[in-house]
PDB file of C-alpha atoms and ligand atoms in Angstrom:
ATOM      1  CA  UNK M   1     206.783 -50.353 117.885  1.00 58.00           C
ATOM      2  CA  UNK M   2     206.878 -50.243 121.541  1.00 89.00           C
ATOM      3  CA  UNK M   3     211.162 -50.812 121.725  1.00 94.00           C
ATOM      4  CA  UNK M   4     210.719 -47.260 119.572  1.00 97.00           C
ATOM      5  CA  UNK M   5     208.333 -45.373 121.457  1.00 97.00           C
ATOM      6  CA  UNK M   6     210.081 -46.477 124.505  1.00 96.00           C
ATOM      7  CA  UNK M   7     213.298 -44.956 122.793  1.00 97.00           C
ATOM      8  CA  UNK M   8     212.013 -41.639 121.914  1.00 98.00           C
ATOM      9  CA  UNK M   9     210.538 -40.919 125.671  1.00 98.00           C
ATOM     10  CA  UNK M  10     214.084 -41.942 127.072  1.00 97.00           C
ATOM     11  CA  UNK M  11     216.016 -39.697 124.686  1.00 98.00           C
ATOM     12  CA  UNK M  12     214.001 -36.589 125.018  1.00 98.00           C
ATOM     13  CA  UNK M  13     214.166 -36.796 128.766  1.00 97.00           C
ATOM     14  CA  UNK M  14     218.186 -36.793 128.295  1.00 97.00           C
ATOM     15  CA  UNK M  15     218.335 -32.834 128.089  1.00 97.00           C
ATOM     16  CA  UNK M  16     216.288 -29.885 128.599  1.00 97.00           C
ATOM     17  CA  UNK M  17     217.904 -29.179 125.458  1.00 98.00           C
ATOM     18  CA  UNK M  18     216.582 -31.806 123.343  1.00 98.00           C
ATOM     19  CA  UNK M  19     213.118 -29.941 121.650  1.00 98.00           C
ATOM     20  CA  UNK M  20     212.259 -32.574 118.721  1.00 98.00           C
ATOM     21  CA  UNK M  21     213.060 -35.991 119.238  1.00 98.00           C
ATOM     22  CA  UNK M  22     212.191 -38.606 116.538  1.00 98.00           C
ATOM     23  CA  UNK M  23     213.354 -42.126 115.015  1.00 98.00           C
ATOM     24  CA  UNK M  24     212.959 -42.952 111.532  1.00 98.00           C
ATOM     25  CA  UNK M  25     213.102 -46.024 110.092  1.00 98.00           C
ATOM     26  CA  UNK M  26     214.772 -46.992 106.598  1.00 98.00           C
ATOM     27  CA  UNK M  27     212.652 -49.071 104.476  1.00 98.00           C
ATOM     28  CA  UNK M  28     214.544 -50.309 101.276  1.00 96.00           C
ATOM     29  CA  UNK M  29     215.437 -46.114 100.193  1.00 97.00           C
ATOM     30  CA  UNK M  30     213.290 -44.403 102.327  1.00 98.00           C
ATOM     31  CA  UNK M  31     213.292 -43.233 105.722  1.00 98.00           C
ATOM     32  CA  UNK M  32     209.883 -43.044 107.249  1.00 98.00           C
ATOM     33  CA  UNK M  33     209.146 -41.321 110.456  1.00 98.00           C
ATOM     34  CA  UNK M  34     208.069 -43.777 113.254  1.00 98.00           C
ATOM     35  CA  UNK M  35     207.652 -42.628 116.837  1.00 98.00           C
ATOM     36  CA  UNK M  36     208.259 -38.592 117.815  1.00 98.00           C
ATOM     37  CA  UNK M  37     207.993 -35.824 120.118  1.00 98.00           C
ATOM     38  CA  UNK M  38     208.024 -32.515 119.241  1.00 97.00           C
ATOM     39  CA  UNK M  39     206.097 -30.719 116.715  1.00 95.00           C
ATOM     40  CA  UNK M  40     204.332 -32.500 114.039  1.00 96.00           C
ATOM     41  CA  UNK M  41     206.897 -32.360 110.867  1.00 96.00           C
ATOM     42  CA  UNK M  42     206.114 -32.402 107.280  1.00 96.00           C
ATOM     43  CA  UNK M  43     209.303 -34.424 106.534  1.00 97.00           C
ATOM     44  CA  UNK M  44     207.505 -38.126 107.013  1.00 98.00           C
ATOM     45  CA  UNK M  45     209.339 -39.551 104.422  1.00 98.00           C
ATOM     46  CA  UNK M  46     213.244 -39.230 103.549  1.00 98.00           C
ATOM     47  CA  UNK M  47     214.667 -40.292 100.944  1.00 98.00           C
ATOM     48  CA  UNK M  48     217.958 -41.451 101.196  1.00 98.00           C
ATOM     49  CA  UNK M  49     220.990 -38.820 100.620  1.00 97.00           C
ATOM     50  CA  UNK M  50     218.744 -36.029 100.977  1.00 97.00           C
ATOM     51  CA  UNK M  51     218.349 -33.781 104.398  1.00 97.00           C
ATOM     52  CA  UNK M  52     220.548 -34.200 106.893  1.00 98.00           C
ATOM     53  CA  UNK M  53     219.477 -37.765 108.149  1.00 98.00           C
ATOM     54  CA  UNK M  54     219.222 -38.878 104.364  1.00 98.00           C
ATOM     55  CA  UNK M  55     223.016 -37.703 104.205  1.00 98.00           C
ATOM     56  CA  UNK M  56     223.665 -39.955 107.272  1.00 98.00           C
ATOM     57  CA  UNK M  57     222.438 -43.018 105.895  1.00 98.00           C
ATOM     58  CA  UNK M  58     223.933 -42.368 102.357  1.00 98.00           C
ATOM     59  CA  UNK M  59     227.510 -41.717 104.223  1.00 98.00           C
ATOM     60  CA  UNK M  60     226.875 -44.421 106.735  1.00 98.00           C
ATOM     61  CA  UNK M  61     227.622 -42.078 109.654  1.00 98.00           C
ATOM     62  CA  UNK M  62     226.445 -39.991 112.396  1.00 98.00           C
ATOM     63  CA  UNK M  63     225.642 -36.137 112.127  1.00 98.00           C
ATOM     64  CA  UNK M  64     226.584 -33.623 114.180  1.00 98.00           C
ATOM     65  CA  UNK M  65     225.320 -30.463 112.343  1.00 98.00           C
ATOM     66  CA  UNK M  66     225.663 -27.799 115.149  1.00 98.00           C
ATOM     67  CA  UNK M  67     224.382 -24.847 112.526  1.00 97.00           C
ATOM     68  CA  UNK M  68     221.509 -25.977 110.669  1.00 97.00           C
ATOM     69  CA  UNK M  69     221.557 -22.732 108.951  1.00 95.00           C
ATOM     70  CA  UNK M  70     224.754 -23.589 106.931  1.00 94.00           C
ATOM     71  CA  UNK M  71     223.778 -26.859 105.721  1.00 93.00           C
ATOM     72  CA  UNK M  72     222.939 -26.677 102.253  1.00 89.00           C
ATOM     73  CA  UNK M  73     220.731 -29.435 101.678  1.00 89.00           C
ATOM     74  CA  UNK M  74     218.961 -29.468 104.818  1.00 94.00           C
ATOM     75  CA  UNK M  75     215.407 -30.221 105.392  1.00 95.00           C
ATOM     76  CA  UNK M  76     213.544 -27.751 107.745  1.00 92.00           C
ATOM     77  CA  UNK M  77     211.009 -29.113 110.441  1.00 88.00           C
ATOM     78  CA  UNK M  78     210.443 -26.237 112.735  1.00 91.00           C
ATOM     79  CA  UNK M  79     211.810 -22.863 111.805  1.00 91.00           C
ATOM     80  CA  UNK M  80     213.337 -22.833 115.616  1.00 95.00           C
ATOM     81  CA  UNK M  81     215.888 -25.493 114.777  1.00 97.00           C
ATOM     82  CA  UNK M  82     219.155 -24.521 115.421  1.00 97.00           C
ATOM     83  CA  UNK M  83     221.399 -27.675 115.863  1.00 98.00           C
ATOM     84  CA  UNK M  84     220.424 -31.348 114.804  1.00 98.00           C
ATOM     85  CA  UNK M  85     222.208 -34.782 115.653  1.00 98.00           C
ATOM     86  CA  UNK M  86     221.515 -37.576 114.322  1.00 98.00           C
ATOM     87  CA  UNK M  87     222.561 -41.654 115.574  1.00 98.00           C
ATOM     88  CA  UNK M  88     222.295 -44.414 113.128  1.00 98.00           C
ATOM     89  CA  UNK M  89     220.551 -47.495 114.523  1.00 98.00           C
ATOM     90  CA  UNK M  90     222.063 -50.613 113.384  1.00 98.00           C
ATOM     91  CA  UNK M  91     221.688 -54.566 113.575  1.00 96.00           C
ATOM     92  CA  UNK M  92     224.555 -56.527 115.055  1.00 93.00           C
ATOM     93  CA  UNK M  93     225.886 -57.315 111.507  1.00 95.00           C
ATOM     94  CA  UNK M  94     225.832 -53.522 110.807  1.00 96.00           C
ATOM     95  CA  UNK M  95     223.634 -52.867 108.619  1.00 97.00           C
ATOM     96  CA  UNK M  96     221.726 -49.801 109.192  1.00 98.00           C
ATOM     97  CA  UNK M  97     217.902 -49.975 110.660  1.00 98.00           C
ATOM     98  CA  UNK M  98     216.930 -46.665 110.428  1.00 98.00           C
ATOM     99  CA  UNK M  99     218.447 -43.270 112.851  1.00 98.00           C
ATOM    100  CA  UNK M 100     217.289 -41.242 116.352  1.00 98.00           C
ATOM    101  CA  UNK M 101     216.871 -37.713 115.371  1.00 98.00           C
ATOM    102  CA  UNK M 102     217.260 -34.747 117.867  1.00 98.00           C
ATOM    103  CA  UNK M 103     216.693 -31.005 116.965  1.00 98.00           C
ATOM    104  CA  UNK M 104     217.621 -28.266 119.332  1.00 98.00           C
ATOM    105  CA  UNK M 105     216.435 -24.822 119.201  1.00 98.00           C
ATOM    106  CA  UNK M 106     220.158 -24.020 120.787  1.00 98.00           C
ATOM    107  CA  UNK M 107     222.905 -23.541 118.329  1.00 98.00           C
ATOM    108  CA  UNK M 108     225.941 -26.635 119.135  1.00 98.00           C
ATOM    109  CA  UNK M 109     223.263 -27.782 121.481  1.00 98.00           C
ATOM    110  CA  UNK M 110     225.212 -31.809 120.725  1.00 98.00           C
ATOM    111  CA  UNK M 111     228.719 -31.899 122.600  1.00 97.00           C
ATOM    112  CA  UNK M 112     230.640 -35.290 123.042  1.00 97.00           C
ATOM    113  CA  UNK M 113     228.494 -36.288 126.168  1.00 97.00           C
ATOM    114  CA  UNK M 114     225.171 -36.715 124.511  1.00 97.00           C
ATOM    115  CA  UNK M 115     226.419 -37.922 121.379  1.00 98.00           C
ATOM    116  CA  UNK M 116     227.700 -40.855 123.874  1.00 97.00           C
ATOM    117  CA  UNK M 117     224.161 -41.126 125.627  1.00 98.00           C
ATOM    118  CA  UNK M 118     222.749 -41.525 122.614  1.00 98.00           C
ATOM    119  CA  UNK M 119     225.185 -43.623 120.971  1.00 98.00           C
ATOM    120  CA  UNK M 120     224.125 -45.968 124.291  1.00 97.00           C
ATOM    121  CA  UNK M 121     221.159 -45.809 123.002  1.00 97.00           C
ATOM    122  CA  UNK M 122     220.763 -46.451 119.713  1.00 98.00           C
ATOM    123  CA  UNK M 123     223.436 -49.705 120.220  1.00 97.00           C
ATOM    124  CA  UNK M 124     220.839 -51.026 122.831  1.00 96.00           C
ATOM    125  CA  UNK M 125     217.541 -49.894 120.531  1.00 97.00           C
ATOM    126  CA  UNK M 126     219.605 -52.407 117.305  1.00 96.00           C
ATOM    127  CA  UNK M 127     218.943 -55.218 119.465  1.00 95.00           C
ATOM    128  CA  UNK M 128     215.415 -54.767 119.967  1.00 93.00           C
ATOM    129  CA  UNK M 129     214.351 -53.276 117.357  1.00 94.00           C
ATOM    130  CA  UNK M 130     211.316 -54.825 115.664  1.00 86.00           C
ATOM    131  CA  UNK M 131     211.619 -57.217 112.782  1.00 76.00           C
TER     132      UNK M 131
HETATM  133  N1  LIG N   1     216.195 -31.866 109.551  1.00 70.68           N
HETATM  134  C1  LIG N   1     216.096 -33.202 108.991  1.00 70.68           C
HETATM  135  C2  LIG N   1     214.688 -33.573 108.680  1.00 70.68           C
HETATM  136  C3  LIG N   1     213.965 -34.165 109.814  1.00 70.68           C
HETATM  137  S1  LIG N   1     213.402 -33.014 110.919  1.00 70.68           S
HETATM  138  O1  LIG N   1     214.572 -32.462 111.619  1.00 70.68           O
HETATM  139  C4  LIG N   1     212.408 -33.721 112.038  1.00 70.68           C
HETATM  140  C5  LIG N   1     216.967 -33.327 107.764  1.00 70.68           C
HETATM  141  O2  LIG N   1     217.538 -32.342 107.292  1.00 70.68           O
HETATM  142  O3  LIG N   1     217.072 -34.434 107.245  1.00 70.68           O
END
């Protein structure tokens, strides 16, 4: 796990703006929460096509959602959550390995610049991610 937790300290140190910051890992159709910081979330365990980061797994992209409050289907962790992204983690054959999730309490808090440091990442987090 240490690759993860290594991840998550990295990421939330990006941006001031950057108030939950979690990975979750997919195991077969579930995505289970692995290293965080942030608030303590009820949402441990995603299933796959629901919530925001189920959606990205299910559509095998990335989600920008810079108003939480207008996605139907999304899965509240902290009622301050304005903006969520979320970068899929994958292997070097592609295959998804689970996703870094970032809530903001700033509405459009994700812009093209730290969808990019993330990105960086989450490509350097597929190759050492734990077998
Ligand atoms: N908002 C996510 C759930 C995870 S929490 O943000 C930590 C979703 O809709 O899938």
């Amino acid at each position: 796990m240490a690759p993860l937790g290594a991840a998550v300290r990295y990421v939330a140190a990006l941006s001031p703006k950057f108030h939950w910051v979690g990975i979750y890992i997919l195991k077969k159709n579930i995505l289970e929460l692995g290293p965080f910081i942030g608030e303590p979330t009820e949402h441990t365990r995603i299933p796959v096509g629901t919530g925001v980061c189920g959606t990205a797994v299910a559509e095998n992209s990335d989600q920008n959602v810079p108003d939480v409050t207008r996605v139907p289907n999304y899965l509240s962790c902290s009622m301050k959550t304005r903006s969520e992204l979320v970068v899929l983690v994958r292997d070097k054959r592609g295959r998804v390995l689970g996703q870094i999730d970032i809530d903001s309490h700033l509405p459009e808090a994700f812009g093209p610049e730290e969808e990019k440091a993330v990105r960086k990442i989450a490509d350097e987090l597929g190759v050492l991610w734990p077998a």
